[in-house]
Short mmCIF file of N, CA and C in Angstrom, two decimals:
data_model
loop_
_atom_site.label_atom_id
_atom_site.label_comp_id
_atom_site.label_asym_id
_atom_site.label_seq_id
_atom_site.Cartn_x
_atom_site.Cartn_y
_atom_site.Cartn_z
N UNK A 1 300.64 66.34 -171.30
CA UNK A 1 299.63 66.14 -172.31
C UNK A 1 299.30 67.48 -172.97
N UNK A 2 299.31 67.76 -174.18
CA UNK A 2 299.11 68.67 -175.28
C UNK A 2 297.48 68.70 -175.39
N UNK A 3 296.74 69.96 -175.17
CA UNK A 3 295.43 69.95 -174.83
C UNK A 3 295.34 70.51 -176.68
N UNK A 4 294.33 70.65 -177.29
CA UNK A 4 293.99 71.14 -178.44
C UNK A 4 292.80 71.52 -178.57
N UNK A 5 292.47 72.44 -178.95
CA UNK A 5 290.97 73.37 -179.08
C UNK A 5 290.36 73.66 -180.84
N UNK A 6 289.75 72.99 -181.20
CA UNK A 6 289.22 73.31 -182.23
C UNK A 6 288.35 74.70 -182.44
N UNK A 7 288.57 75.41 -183.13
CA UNK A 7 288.17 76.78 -182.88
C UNK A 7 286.86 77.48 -183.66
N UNK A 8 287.00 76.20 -185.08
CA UNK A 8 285.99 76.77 -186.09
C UNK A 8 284.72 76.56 -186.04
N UNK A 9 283.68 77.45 -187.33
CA UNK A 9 282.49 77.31 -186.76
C UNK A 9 281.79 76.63 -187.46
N UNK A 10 280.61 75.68 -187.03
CA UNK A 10 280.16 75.17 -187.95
C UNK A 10 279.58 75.72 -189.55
N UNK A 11 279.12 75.00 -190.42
CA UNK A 11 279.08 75.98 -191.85
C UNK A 11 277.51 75.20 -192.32
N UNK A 12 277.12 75.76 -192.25
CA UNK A 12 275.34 75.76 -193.18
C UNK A 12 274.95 76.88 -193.93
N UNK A 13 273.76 76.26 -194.55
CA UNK A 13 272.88 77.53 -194.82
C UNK A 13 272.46 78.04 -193.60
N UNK A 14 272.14 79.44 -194.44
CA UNK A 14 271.87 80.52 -192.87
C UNK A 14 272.87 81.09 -192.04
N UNK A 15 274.26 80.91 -192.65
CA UNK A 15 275.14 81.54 -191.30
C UNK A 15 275.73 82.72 -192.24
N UNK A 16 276.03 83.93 -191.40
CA UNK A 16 276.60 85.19 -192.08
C UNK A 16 277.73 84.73 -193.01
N UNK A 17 277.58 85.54 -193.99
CA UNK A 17 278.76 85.85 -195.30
C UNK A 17 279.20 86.98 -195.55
N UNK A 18 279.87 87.30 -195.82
CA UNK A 18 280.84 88.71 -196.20
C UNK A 18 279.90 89.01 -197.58
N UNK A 19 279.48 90.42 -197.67
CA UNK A 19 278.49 90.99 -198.93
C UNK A 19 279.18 90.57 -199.84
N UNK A 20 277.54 89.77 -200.66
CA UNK A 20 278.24 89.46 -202.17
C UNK A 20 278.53 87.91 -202.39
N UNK A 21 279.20 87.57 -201.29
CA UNK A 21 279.56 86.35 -201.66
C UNK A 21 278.36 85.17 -201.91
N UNK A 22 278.83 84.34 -202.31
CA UNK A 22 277.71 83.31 -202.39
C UNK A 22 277.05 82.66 -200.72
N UNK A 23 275.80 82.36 -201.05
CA UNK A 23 275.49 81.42 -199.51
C UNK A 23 276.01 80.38 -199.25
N UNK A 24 275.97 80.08 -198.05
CA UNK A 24 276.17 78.58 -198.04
C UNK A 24 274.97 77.67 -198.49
N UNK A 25 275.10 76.91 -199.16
CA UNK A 25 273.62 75.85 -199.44
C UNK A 25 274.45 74.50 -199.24
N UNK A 26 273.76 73.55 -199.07
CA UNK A 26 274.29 72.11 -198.67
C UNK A 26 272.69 71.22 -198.83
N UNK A 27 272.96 70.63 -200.24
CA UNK A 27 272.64 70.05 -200.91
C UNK A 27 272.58 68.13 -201.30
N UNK A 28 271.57 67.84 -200.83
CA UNK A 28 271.81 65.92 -200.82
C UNK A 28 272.16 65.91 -202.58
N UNK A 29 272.85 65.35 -202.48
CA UNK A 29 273.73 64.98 -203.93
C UNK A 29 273.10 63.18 -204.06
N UNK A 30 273.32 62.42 -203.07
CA UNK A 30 272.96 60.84 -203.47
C UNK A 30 272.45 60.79 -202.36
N UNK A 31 271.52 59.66 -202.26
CA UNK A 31 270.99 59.49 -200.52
C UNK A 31 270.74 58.04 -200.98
N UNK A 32 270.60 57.38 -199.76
CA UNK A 32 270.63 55.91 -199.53
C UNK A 32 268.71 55.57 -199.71
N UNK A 33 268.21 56.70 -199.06
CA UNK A 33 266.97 56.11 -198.62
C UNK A 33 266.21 56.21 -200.55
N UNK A 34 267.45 56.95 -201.23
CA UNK A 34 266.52 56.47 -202.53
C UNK A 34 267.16 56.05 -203.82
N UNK A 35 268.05 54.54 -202.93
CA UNK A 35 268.81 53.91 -203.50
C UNK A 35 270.28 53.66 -204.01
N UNK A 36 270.86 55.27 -203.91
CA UNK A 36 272.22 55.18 -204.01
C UNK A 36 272.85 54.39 -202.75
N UNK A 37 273.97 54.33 -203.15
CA UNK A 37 274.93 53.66 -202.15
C UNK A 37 275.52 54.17 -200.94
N UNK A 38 275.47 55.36 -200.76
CA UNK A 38 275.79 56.24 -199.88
C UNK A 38 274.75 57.67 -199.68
N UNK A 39 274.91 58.23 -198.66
CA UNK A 39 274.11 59.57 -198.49
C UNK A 39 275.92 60.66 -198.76
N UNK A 40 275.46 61.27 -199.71
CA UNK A 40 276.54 62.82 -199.99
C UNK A 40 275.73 63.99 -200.13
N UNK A 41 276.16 64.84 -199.42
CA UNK A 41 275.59 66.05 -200.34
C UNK A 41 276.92 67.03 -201.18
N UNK A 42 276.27 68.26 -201.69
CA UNK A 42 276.68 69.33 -202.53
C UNK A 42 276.62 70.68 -201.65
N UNK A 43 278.23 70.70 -201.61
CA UNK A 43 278.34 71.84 -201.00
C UNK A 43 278.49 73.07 -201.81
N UNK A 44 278.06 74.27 -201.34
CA UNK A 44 278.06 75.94 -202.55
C UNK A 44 278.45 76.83 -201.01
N UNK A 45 279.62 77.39 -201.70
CA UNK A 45 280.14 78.36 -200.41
C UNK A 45 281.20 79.03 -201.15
N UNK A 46 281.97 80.06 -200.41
CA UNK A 46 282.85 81.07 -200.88
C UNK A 46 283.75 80.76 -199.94
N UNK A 47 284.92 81.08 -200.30
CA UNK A 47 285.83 80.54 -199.39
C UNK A 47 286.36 81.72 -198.37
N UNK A 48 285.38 82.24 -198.46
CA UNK A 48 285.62 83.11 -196.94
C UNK A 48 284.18 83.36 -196.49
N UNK A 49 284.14 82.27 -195.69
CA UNK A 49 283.23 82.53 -195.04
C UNK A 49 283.13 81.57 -193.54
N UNK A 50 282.57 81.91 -192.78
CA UNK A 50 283.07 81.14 -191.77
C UNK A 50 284.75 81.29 -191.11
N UNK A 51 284.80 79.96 -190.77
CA UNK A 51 286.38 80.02 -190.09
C UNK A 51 287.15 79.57 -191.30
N UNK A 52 287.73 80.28 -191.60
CA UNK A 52 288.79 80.43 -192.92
C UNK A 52 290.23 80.69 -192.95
N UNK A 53 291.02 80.56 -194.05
CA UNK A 53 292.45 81.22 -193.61
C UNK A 53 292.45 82.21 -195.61
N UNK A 54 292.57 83.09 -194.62
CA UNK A 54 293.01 83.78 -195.87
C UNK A 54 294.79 83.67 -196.76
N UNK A 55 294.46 83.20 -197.54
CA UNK A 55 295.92 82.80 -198.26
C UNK A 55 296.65 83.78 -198.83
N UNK A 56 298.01 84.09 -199.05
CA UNK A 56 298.88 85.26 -199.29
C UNK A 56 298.19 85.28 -200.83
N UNK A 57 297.31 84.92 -201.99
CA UNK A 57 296.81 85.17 -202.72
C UNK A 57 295.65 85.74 -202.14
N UNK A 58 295.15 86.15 -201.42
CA UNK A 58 294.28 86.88 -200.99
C UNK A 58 294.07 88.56 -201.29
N UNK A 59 295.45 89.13 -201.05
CA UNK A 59 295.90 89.89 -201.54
C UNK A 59 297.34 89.70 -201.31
N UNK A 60 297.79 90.23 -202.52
CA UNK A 60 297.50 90.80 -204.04
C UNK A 60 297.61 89.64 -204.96
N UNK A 61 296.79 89.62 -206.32
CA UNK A 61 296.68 88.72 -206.95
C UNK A 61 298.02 88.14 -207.29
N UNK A 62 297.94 86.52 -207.28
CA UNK A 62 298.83 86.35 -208.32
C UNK A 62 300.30 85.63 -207.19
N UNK A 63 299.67 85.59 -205.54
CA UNK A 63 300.49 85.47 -204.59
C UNK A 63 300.15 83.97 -204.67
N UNK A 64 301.11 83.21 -203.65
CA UNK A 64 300.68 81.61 -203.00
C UNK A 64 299.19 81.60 -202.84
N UNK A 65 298.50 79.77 -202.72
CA UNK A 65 297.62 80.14 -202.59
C UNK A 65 298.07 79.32 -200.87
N UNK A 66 297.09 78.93 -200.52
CA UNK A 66 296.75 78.56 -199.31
C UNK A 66 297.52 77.02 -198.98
N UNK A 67 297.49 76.15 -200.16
CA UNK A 67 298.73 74.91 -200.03
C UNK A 67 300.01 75.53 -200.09
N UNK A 68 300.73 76.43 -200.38
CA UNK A 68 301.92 76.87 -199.75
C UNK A 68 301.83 77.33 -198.55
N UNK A 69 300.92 77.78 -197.42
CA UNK A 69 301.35 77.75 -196.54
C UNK A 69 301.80 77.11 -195.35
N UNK A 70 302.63 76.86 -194.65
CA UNK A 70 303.23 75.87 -193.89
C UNK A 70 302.73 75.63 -192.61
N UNK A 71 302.21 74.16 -192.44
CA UNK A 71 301.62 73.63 -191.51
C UNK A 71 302.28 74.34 -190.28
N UNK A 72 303.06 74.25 -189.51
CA UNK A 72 303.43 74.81 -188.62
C UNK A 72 303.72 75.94 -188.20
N UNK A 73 303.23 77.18 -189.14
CA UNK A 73 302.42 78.50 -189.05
C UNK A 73 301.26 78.15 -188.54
N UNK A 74 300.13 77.23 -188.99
CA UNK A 74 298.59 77.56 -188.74
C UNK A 74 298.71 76.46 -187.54
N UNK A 75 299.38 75.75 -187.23
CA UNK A 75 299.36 74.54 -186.10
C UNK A 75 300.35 75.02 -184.81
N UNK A 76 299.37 75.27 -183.54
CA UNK A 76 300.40 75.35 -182.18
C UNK A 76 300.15 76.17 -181.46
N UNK A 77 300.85 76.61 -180.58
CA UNK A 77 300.61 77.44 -179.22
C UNK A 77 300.22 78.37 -179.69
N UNK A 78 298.80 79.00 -179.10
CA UNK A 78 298.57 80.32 -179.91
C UNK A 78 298.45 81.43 -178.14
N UNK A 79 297.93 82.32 -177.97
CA UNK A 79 297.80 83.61 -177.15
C UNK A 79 296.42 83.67 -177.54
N UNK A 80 295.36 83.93 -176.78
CA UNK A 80 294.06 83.93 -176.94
C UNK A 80 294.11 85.12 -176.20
N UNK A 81 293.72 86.36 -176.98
CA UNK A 81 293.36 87.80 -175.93
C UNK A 81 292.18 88.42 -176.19
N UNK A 82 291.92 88.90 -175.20
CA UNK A 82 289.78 89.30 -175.30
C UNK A 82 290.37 90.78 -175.39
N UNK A 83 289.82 91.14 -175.97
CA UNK A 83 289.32 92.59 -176.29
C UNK A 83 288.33 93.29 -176.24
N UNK A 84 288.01 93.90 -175.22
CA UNK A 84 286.68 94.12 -174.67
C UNK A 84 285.82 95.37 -175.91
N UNK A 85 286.55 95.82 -176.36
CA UNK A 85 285.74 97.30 -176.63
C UNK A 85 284.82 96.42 -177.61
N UNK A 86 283.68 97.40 -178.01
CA UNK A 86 282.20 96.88 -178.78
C UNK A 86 282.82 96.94 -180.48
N UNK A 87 283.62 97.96 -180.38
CA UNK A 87 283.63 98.18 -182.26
C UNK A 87 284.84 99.34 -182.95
N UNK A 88 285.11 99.42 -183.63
CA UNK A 88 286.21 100.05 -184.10
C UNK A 88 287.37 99.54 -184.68
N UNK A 89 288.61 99.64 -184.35
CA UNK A 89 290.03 98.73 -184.60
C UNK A 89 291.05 98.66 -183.18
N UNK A 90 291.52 97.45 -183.67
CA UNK A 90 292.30 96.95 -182.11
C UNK A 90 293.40 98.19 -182.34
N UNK A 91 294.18 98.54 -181.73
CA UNK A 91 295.56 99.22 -182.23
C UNK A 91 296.65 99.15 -181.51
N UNK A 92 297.90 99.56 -181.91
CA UNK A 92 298.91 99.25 -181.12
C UNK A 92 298.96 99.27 -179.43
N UNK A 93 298.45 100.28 -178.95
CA UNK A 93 298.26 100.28 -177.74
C UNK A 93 297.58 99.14 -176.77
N UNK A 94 296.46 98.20 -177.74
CA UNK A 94 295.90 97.23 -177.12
C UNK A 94 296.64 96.42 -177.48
N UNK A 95 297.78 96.14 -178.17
CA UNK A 95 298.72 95.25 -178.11
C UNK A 95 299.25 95.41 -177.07
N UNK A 96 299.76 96.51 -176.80
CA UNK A 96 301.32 96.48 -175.59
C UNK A 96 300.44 96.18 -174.51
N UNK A 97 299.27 96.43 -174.39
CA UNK A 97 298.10 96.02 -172.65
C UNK A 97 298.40 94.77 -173.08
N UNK A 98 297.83 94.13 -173.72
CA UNK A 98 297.93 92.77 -173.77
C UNK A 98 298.68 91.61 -173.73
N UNK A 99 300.28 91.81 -173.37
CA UNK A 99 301.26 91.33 -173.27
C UNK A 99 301.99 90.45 -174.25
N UNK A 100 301.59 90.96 -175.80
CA UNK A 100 301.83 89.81 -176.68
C UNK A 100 303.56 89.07 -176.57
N UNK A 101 304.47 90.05 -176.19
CA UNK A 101 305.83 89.72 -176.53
C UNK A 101 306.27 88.58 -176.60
N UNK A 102 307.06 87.43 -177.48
CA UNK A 102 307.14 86.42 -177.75
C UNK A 102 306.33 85.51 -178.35
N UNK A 103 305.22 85.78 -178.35
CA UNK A 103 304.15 85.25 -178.93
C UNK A 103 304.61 84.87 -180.50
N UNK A 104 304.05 84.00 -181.05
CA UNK A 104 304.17 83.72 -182.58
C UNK A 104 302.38 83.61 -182.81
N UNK A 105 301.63 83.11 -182.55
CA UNK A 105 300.18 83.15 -182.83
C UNK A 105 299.21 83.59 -181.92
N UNK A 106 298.22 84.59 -182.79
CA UNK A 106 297.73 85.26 -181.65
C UNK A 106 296.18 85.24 -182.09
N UNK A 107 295.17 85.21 -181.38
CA UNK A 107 293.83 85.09 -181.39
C UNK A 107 292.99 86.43 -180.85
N UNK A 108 292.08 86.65 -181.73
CA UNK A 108 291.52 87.91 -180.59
C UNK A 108 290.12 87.64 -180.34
N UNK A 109 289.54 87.65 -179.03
CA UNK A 109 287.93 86.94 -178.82
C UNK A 109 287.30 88.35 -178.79
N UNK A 110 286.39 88.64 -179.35
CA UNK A 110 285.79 89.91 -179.28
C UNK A 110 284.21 89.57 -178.94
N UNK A 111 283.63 90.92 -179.24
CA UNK A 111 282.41 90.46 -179.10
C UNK A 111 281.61 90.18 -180.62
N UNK A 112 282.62 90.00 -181.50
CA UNK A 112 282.34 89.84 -182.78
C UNK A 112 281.32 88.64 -183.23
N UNK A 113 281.75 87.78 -182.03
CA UNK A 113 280.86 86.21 -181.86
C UNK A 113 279.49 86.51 -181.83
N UNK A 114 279.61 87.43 -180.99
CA UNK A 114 278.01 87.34 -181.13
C UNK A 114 276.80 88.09 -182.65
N UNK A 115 277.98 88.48 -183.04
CA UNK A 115 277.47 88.92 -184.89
C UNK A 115 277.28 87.47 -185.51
N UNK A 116 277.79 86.73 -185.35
CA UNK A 116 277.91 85.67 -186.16
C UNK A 116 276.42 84.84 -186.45
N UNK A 117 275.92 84.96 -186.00
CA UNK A 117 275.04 83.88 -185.13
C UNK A 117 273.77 83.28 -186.55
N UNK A 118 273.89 83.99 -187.55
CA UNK A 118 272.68 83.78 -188.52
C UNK A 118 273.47 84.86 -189.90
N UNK A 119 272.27 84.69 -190.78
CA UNK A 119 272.34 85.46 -191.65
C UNK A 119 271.86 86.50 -191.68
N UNK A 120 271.51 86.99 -192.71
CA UNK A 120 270.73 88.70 -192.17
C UNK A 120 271.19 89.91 -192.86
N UNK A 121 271.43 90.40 -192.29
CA UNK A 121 272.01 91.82 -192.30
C UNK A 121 273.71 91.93 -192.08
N UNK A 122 274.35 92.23 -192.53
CA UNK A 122 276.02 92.29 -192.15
C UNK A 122 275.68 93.24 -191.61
N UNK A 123 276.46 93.22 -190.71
CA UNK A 123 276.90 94.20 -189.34
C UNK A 123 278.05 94.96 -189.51
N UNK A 124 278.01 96.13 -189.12
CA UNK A 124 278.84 97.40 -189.87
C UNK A 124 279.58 97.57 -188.43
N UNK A 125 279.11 97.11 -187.17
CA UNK A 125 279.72 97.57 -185.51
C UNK A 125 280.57 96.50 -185.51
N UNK A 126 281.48 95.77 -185.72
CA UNK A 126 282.62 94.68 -185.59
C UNK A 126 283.76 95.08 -185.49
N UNK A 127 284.55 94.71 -184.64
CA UNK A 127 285.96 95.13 -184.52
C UNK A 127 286.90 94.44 -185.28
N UNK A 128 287.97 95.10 -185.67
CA UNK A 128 289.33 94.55 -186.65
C UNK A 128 290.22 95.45 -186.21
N UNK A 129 291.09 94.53 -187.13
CA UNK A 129 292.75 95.05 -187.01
C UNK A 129 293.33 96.60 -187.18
N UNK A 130 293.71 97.41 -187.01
CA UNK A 130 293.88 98.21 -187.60
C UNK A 130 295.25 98.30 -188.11
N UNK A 131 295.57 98.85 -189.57
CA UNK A 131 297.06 98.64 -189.91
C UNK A 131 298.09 98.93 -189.19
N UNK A 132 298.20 99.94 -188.31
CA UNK A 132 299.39 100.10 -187.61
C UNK A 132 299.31 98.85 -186.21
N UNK A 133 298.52 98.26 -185.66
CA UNK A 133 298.62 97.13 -185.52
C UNK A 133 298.76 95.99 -185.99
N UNK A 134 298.46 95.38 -187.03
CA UNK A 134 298.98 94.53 -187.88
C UNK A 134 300.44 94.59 -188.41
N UNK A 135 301.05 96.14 -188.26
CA UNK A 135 302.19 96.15 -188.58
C UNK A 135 303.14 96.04 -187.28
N UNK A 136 302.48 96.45 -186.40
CA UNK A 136 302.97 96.29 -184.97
C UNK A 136 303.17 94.66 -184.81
N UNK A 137 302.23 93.83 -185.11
CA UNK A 137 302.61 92.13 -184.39
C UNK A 137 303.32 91.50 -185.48
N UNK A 138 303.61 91.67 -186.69
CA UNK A 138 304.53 91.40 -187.86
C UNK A 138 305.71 91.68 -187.19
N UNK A 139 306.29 93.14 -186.74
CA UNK A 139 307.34 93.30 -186.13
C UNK A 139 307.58 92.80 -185.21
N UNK A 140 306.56 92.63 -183.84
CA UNK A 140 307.10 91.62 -182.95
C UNK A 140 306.99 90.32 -183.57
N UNK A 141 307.10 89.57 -184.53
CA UNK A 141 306.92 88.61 -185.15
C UNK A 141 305.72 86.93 -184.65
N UNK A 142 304.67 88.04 -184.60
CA UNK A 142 303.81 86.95 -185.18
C UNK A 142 304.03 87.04 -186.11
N UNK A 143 303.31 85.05 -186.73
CA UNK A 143 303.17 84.89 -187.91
C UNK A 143 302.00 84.62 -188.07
N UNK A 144 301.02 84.57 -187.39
CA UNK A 144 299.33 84.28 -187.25
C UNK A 144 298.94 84.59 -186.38
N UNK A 145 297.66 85.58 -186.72
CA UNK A 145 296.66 86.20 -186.24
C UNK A 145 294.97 85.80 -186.82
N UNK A 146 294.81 85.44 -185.69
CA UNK A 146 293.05 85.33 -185.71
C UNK A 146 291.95 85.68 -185.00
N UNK A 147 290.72 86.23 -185.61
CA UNK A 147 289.89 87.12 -184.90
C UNK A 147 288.11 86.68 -185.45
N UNK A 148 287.70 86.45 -184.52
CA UNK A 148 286.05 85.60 -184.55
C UNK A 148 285.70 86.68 -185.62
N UNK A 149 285.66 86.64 -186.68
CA UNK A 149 285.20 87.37 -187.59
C UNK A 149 285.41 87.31 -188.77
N UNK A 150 284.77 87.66 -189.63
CA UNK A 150 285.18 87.19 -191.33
C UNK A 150 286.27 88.02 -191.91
N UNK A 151 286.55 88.88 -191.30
CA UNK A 151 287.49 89.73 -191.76
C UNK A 151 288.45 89.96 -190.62
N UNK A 152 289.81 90.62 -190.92
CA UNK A 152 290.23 91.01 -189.81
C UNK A 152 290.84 92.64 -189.93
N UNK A 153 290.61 93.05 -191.23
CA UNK A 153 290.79 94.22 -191.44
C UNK A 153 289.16 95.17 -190.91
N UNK A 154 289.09 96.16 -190.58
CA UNK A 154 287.89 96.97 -190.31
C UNK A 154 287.28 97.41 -191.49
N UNK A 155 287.48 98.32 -192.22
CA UNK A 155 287.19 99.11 -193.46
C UNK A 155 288.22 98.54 -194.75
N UNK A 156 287.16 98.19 -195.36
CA UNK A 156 288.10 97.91 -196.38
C UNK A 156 289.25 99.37 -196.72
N UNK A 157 290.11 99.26 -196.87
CA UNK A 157 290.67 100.52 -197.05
C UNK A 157 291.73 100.67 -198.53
N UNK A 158 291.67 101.22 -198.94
CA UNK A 158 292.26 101.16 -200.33
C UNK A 158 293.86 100.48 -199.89
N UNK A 159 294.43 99.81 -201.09
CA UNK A 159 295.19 98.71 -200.72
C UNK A 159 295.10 97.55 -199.93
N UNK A 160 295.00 97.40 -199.08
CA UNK A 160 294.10 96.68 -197.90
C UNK A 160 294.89 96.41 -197.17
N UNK A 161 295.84 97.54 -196.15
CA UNK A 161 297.04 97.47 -196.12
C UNK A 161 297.50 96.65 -194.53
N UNK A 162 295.82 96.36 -193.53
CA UNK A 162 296.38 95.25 -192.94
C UNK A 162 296.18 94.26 -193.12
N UNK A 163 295.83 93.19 -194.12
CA UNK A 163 295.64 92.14 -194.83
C UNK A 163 296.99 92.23 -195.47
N UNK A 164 297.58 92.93 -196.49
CA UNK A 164 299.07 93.11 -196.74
C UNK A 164 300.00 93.04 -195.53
N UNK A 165 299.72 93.40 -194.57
CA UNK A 165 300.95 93.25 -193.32
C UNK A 165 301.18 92.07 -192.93
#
């Protein structure tokens, strides 16, 4: 039997967004109790926010968007690895501890979760990828990487060159 773990997080108003972007609001659009036929609401969100997939149009403009990418990239056995440190970037070295080899999808649990939890203030202490790691699990060929966090790059960094990897 094939066990499956749903991973994402729920989405309301009130939960952290990446600066700038719009909030989430969720909005009754028709409701029953005042006569329409159904209860809907109106959703307002940015599409990165929450549990998301960033699409090879992500960067650089003008790439696939997110329906070109192929179900069986984002669907299947993934590697779930904790990464203990508080903040900074993962880097090659916490790859090779971590035993990724063979792996095709890889997850990283940080303590990033616990940033998540509301809105507020964005939090500047979160851990990400760092490019020479991102270029590191490309070469061992993952093809998906995911990390409890809205981003998986650290600093935005000119080019954005582990989001490009």
């Amino acid at each position: 039997m094939t066990r499956m773990w749903d991973i994402s997080m729920p989405v309301g108003p009130g939960m952290l967004t990446w600066p700038g972007d719009p909030p989430v609001a969720v909005e009754p659009a028709t409701r029953i109790s005042r006569g329409d036929v159904a209860n809907v609401s109106a959703l307002r969100l940015g599409t990165h926010c929450g549990t998301h997939v960033d699409p090879p149009s992500h960067f650089p403009d003008g790439a696939a968007g997110a329906d070109a990418l192929p179900l069986e990239v984002l669907i299947g056995e993934a590697v779930v690895t904790e990464i203990p440190r508080s903040a900074g970037t993962i880097d090659p070295a916490d790859l090779e501890r971590a035993g990724l080899d063979g792996a095709t999808r890889v997850l990283f649990k940080t303590r990033n979760s616990s940033l998540l939890g509301g809105g507020g203030t964005f939090p500047s202490d979160y851990l990400g990828l760092s490019a020479p790691a991102a270029t590191w699990l490309v070469d061992h060929g993952v093809r998906l990487v995911g990390i409890d966090f809205l981003t998986v790059e650290r600093e935005p960094a000119p080019g954005h060159p582990t989001h490009l990897a």
